[in-house]
Structure formats: C-alpha cells, structure tokens
Coordinates of C-alpha atoms in Angstrom, one line a residue:
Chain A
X1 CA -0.1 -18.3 -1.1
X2 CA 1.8 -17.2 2.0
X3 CA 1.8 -14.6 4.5
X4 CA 4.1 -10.9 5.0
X5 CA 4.6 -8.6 7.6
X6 CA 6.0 -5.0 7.3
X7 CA 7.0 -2.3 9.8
X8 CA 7.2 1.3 9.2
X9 CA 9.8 3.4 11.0
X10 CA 11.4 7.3 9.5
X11 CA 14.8 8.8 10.1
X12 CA 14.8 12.2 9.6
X13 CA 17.8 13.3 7.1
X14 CA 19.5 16.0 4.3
X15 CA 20.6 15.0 1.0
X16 CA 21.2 15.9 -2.3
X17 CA 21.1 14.4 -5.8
X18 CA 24.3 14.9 -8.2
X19 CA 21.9 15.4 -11.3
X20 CA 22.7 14.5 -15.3
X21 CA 24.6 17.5 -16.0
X22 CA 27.2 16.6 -13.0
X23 CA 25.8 19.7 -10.5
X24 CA 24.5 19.0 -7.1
X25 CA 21.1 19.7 -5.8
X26 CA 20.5 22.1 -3.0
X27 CA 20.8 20.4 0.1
X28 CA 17.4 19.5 1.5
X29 CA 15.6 17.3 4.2
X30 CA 13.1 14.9 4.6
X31 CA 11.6 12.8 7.4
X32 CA 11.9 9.5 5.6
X33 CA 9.6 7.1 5.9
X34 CA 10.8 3.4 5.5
X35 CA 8.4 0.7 5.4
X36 CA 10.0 -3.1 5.1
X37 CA 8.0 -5.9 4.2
X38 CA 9.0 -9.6 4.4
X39 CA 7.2 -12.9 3.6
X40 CA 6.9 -16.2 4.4
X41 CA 5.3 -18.9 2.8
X42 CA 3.6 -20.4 6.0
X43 CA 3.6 -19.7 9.1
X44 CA 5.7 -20.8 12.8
X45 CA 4.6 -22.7 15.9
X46 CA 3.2 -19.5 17.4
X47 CA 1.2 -18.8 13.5
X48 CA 3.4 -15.6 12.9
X49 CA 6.0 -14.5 9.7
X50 CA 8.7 -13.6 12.5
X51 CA 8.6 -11.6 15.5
X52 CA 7.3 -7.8 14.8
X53 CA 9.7 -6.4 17.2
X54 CA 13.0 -8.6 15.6
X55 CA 12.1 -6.9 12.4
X56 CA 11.8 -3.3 14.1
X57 CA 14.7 -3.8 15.6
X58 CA 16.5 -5.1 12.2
X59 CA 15.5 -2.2 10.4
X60 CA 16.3 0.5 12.7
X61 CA 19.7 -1.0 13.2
X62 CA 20.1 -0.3 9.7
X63 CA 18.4 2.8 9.9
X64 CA 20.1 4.7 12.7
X65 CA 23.1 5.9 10.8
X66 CA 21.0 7.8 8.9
X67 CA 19.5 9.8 11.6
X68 CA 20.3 13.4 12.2
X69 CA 22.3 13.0 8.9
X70 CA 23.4 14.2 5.6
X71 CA 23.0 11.0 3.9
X72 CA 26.1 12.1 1.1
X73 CA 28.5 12.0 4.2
X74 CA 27.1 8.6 5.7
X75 CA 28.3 5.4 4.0
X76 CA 27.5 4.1 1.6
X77 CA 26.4 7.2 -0.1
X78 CA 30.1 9.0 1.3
X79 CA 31.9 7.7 -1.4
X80 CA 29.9 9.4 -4.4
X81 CA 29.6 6.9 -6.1
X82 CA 26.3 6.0 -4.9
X83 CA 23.8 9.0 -5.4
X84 CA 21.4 9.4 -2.0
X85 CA 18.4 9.0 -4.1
X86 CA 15.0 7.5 -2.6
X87 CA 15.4 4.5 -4.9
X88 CA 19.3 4.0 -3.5
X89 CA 18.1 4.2 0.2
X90 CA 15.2 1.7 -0.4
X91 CA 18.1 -0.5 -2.1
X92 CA 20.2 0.0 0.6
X93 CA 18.3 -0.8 3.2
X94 CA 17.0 -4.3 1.7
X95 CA 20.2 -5.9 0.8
X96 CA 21.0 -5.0 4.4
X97 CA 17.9 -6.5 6.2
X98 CA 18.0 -9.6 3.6
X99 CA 20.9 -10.8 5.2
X100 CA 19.6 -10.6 8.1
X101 CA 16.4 -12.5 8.0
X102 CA 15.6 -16.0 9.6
X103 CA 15.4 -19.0 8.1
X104 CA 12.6 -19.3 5.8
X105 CA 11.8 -15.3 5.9
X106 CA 12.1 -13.3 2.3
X107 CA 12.4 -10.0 1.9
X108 CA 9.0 -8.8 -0.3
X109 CA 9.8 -5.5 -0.7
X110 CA 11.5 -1.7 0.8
X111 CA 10.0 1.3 0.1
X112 CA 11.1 4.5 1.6
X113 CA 9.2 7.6 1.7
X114 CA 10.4 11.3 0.8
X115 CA 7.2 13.1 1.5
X116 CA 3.6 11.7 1.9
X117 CA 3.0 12.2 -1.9
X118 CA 6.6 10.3 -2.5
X119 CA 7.3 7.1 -2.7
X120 CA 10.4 4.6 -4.2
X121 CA 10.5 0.8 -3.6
X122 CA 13.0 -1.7 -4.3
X123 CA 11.2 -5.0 -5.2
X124 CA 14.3 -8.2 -4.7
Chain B
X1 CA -4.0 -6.9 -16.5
X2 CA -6.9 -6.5 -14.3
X3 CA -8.6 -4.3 -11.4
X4 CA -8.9 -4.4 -7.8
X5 CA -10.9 -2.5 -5.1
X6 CA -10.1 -2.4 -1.2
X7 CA -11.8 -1.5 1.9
X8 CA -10.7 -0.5 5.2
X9 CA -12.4 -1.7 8.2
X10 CA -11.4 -1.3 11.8
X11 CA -12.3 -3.1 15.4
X12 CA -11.3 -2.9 19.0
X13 CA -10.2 -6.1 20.4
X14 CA -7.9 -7.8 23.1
X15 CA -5.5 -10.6 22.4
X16 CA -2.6 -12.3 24.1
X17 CA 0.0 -14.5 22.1
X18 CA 1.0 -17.8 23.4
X19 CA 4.7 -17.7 23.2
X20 CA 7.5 -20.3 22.0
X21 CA 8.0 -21.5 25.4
X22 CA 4.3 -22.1 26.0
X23 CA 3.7 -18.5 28.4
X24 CA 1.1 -16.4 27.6
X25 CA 1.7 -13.0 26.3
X26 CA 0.1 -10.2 28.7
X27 CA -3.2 -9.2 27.3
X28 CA -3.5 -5.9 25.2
X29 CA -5.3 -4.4 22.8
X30 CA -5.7 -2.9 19.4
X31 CA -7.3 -0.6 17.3
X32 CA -7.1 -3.4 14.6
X33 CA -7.0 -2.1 10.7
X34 CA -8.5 -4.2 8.1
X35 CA -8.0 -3.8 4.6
X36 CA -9.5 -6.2 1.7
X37 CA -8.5 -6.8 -1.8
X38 CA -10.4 -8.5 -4.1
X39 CA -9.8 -8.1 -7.8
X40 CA -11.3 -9.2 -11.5
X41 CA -10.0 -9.6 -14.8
X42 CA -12.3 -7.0 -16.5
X43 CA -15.2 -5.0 -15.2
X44 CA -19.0 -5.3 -15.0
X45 CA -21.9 -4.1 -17.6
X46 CA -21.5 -0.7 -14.8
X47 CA -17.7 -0.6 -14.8
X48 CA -17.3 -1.8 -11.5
X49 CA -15.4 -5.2 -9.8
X50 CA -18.1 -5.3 -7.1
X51 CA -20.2 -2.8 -5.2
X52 CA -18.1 -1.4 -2.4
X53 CA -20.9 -1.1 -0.2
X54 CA -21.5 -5.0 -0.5
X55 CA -17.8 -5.7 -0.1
X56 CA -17.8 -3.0 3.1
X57 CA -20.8 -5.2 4.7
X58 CA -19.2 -8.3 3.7
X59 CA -16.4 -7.4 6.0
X60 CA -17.9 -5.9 8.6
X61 CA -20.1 -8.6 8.9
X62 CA -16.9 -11.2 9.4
X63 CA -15.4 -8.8 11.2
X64 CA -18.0 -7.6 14.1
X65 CA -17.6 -10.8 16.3
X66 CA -14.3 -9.6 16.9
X67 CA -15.4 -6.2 17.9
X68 CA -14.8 -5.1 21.8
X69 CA -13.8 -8.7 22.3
X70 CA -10.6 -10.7 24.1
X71 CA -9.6 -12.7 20.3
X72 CA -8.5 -15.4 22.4
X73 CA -12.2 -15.8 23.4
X74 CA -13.5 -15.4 20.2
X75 CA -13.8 -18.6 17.4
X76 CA -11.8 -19.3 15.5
X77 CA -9.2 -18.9 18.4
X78 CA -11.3 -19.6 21.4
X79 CA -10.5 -23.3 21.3
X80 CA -6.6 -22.0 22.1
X81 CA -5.3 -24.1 18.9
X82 CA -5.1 -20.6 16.3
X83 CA -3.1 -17.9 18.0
X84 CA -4.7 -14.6 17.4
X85 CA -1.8 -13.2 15.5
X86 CA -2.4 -10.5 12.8
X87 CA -1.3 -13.5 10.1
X88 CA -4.1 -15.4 11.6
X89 CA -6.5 -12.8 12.0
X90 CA -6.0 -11.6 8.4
X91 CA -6.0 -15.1 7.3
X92 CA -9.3 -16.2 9.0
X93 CA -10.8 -12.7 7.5
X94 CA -9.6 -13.5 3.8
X95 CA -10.4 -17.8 4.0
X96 CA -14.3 -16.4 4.9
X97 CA -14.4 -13.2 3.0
X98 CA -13.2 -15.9 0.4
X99 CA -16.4 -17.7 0.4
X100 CA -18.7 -15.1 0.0
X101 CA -17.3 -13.2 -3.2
X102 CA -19.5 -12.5 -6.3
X103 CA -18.7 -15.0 -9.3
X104 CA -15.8 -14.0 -11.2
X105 CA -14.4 -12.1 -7.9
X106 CA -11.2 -13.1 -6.3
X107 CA -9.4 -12.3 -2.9
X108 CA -6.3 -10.7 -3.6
X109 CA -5.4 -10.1 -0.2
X110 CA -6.2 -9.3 3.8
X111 CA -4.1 -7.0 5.5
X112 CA -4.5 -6.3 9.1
X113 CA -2.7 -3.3 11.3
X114 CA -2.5 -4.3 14.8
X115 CA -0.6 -0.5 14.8
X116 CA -0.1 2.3 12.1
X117 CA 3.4 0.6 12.1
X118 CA 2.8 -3.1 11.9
X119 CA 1.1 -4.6 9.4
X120 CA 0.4 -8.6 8.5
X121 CA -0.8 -9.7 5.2
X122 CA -2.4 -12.7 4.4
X123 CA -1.9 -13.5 0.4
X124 CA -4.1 -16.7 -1.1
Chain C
X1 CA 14.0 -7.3 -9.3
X2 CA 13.4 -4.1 -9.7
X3 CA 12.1 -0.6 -8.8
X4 CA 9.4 1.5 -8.3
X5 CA 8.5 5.3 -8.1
X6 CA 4.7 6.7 -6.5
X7 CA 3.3 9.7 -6.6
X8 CA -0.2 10.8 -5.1
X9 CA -2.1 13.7 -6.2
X10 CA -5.8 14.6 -5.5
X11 CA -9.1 16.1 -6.9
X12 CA -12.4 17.0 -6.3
X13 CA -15.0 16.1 -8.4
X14 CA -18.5 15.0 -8.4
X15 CA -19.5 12.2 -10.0
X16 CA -23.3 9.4 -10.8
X17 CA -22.9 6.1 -11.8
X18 CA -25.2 4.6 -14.1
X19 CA -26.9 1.6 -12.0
X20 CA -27.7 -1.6 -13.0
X21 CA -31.7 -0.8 -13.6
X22 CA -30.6 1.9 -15.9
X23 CA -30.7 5.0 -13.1
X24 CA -28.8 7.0 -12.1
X25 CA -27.5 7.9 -8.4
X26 CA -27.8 11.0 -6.8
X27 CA -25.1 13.4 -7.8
X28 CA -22.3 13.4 -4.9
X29 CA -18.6 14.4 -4.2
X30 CA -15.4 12.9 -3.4
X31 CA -12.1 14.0 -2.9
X32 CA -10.0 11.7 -5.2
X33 CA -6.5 10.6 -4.1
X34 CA -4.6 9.1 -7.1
X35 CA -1.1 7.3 -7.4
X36 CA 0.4 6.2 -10.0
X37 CA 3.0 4.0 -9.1
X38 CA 5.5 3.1 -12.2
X39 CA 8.8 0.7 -12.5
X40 CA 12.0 -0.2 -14.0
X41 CA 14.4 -3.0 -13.8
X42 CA 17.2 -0.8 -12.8
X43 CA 18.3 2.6 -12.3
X44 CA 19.3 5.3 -14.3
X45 CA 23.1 6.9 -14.6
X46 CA 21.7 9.6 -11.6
X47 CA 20.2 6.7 -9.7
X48 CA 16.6 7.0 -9.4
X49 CA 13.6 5.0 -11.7
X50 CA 12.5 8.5 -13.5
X51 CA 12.6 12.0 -11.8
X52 CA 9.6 12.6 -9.2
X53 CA 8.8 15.9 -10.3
X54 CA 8.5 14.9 -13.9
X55 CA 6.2 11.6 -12.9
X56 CA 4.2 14.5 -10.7
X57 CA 3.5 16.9 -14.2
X58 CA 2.2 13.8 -16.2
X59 CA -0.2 13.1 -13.4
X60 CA -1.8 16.3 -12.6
X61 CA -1.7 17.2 -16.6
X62 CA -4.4 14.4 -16.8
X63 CA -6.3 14.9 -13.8
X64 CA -6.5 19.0 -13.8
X65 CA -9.4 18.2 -16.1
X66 CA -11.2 16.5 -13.8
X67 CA -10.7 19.0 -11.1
X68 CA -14.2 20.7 -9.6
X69 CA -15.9 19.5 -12.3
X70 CA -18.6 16.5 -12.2
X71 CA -17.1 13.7 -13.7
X72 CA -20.3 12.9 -15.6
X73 CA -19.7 16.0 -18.4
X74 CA -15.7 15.7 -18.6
X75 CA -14.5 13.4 -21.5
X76 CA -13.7 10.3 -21.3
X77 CA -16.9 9.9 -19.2
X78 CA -19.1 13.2 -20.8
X79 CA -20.4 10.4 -23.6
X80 CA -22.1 8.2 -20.9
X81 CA -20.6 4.7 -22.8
X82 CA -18.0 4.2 -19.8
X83 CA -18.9 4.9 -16.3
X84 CA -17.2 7.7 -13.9
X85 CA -16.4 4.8 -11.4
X86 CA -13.6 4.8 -9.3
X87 CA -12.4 1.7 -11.5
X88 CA -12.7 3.6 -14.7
X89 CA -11.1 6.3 -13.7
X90 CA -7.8 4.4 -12.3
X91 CA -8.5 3.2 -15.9
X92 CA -8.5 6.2 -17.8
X93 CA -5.2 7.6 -15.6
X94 CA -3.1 4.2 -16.1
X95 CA -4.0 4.6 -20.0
X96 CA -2.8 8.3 -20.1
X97 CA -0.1 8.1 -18.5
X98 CA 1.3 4.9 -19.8
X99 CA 2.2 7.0 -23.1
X100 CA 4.1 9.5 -21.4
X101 CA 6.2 7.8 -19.4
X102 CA 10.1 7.7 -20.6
X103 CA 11.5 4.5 -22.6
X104 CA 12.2 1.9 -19.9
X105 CA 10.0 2.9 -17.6
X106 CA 6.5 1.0 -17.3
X107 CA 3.2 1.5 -15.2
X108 CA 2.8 -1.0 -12.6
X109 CA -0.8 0.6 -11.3
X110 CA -3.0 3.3 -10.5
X111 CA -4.8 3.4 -7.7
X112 CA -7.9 5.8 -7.0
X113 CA -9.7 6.5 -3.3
X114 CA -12.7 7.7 -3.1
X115 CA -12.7 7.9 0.6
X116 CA -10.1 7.0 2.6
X117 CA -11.7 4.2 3.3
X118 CA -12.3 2.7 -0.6
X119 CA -9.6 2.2 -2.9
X120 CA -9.8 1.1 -7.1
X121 CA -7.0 0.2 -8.7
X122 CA -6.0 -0.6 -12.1
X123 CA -3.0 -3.1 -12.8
X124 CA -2.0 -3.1 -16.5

C-alpha cells in the first residue's frame, strides 16, 4: 500500500543513436516528454508524497541542460560512451532525481517520451 | 498474470491546502482527472473483469459530491482533519470504490490529475 | 530494476459481445488504441531495451487483421468461443506478440482503449 506522485515536463532536443554496426543515425529531434514518478509509503502532516512543485522543480533542474540541445554533445552522453537513447535519458534522469528526494520519498519510475506513440521507462 | 480495466472520470472543484505552518493555501480549482483500476485474476463466463459501464457509474457516483464544489466543504474533508490533496482525494475514491467491487474484483489503483502534468496515485 | 519500451498503435473495428442472457449487443465501432509495453533487465550493447521500430512491425503485423473489419468474423474471435472484448483482445495481442519478441526481452502488458475514456489491459 502507499501513495506516488509524478510530474510531466518535455525538453525539446536532437540526437542520434551509434547503431550495432558502429554508424550513426541521422541527426533528428524530438520534444521529449519526461514523466517522473515517486512514492511514498504514507503520507506527511499536510497528507501529501512531497510537494508537486519541489519535484517540478527537481526534474527540470535535471532537465534543462537538455534543452535546445544535441543530447550527444551534452554530458553525460558527450563522452560516447553512453548512447542518447530514450532508455539512457530515462536512466539518466532517475539516478539524478533519486539523490535528490526527501526522506522517506522513492523514486517509482522515469519514463521519457520520444513521440506520443514512444515510450522508454527505467523502473529502480 | 491477470487483467485490469480503467476508467477516466473528471470533476470541477475548488480546494485550498492547509500548509506546514498551519496557513491556508489560496483557494483554486481543478479540472480534476480520475482514473480507476481494478483488476481479476482470470475473466468472466463473457470475457470481461467487470462491466465498464457499472464500474463508470460506480465512480461517478463517488465522485459527483465533489462536483462544482469547494473540497474543503465537502466530507470527507469538511471536518478540516483530511486535507483535500490529490493523495487524499484519490485515496478516499479508491477506500469507497473499494467497497463496492463485484466479488473476485480488486482495486488496483486511483489516480487523480489535479493538472495534465500532476498526477497522485493512491495504491492499496 | 530494469527497463521498459511502449509503443501505441490503433485500429478501427466493430465489434458485439455476447451478453450474459445469451444476446448479443448491437453491432458498434471503436477506434482501438493498443500498447504493448515490453521489458528487460538491462540494455543492450547500443543502449536501448529492443529497437522501437522493430517492437512497432510486431504490433501492427497482428493488429492489421483486425483493421475495418468487425471483430466478430476475424479469427481468434470469428469462432464465437472467446469474446471480441476489450479484455480478450489485450489478450490475444500480449499472446502474439510474446513469441516474437527477441531473447531477453519479455512483455510486461498490453493495454487496449476503447474510448479514451476505458482502458483493458492484460498483465502476463
């Protein structure tokens, strides 16, 4: 039993994918869609997970560097190591916010959007 | 294994939070979302979990005293003791939607938009 | 831990179910919006769960069937032994596509609306 709370926010950003054979895909953009969702077993004094607008604010934080971007030049995707795929960014993003939770508040869940039809998640 | 069906339901209400230092959020509104899950290990001699119609009125039904209302005047949060929160609000849906399932039915979950961003979940 | 990978395609099709009393409801349409959402502990050497476009093919391989056609005469549902509900087909999907998908890569649901409103889903 518990309770969660996610908030949607998109950047808007190029990439492309260094594929199995070692070529690059064209260079293409998205507005991304990121929706993170975080839990809590019970709930505070005031009967909320944490405050909706600390969590917007958390995410686009993490978030803004991506903006206006072409993710494979924007850490940590710069080094190439790291391939800019939907499944990466979700990644990303969640091991970022996790350490930046409250006490007592989980992160659930990230899943970023490509297109409407597209969706990866990264499940902690 | 299993299956689950969800509806979406919306109303229009006011609330105001009270706040950690005991003020009173300013009143605003919502065009509140509502989505219930219920779920069932197999399906029934028709291949369904439940009718959706009877799970829509179900919800609407728990849902209209809410409707073009100030929540904070509204039981269960009239008496000032339940903030109206979107955990509350999606956990006072799910603990009466809870009550009123077929046999062999189970609530799954209550989620509740306060905004196409936001989005509180309530999980028994 | 882990990750996941949606994608949502539609179709229109008409579709009866067989009621309890033995009729049958009036013939009427929907237009069906189906994800298939699938997992895998970790990534692959390119970074992603299994490639979108692929995940996309299987889908609309097993839905194009169903496409302006009443489901009541399209197999699996022509024989009238399993019902054309929105249960059965999430069903039907999850079963197809869970033996195309690649090795290490499992189906985690399927999820059909019939409105945007009313959502079935089938968790394997």
């Amino acid at each position: 039993m518990g309770f969660e709370i996610s908030t949607t926010r998109e950047f808007a950003a190029a990439h492309a994918l260094r594929l199995y054979d070692g070529s690059l895909e064209p260079v293409h953009g998205h507005n991304w869609r990121v929706r993170a969702t975080v839990a809590s077993p019970g709930l505070d004094s005031i009967g909320v997970v944490m405050d909706f607008h600390e969590l917007e604010r958390l995410v686009r934080h993490i978030i803004n560097p991506f903006h206006n971007r072409h993710l494979n030049d924007v850490p940590p995707f710069a080094e190439g190591s790291m391939n800019p795929s939907a499944e990466n960014v979700a990644y990303y993003i969640g091991r970022q916010l996790a350490l930046k939770l409250p006490a007592g508040v989980t992160l659930t869940r990230v899943e970023v959007w490509e297109t409407s039809a597209n969706r990866a998640a990264y499940v902690p």
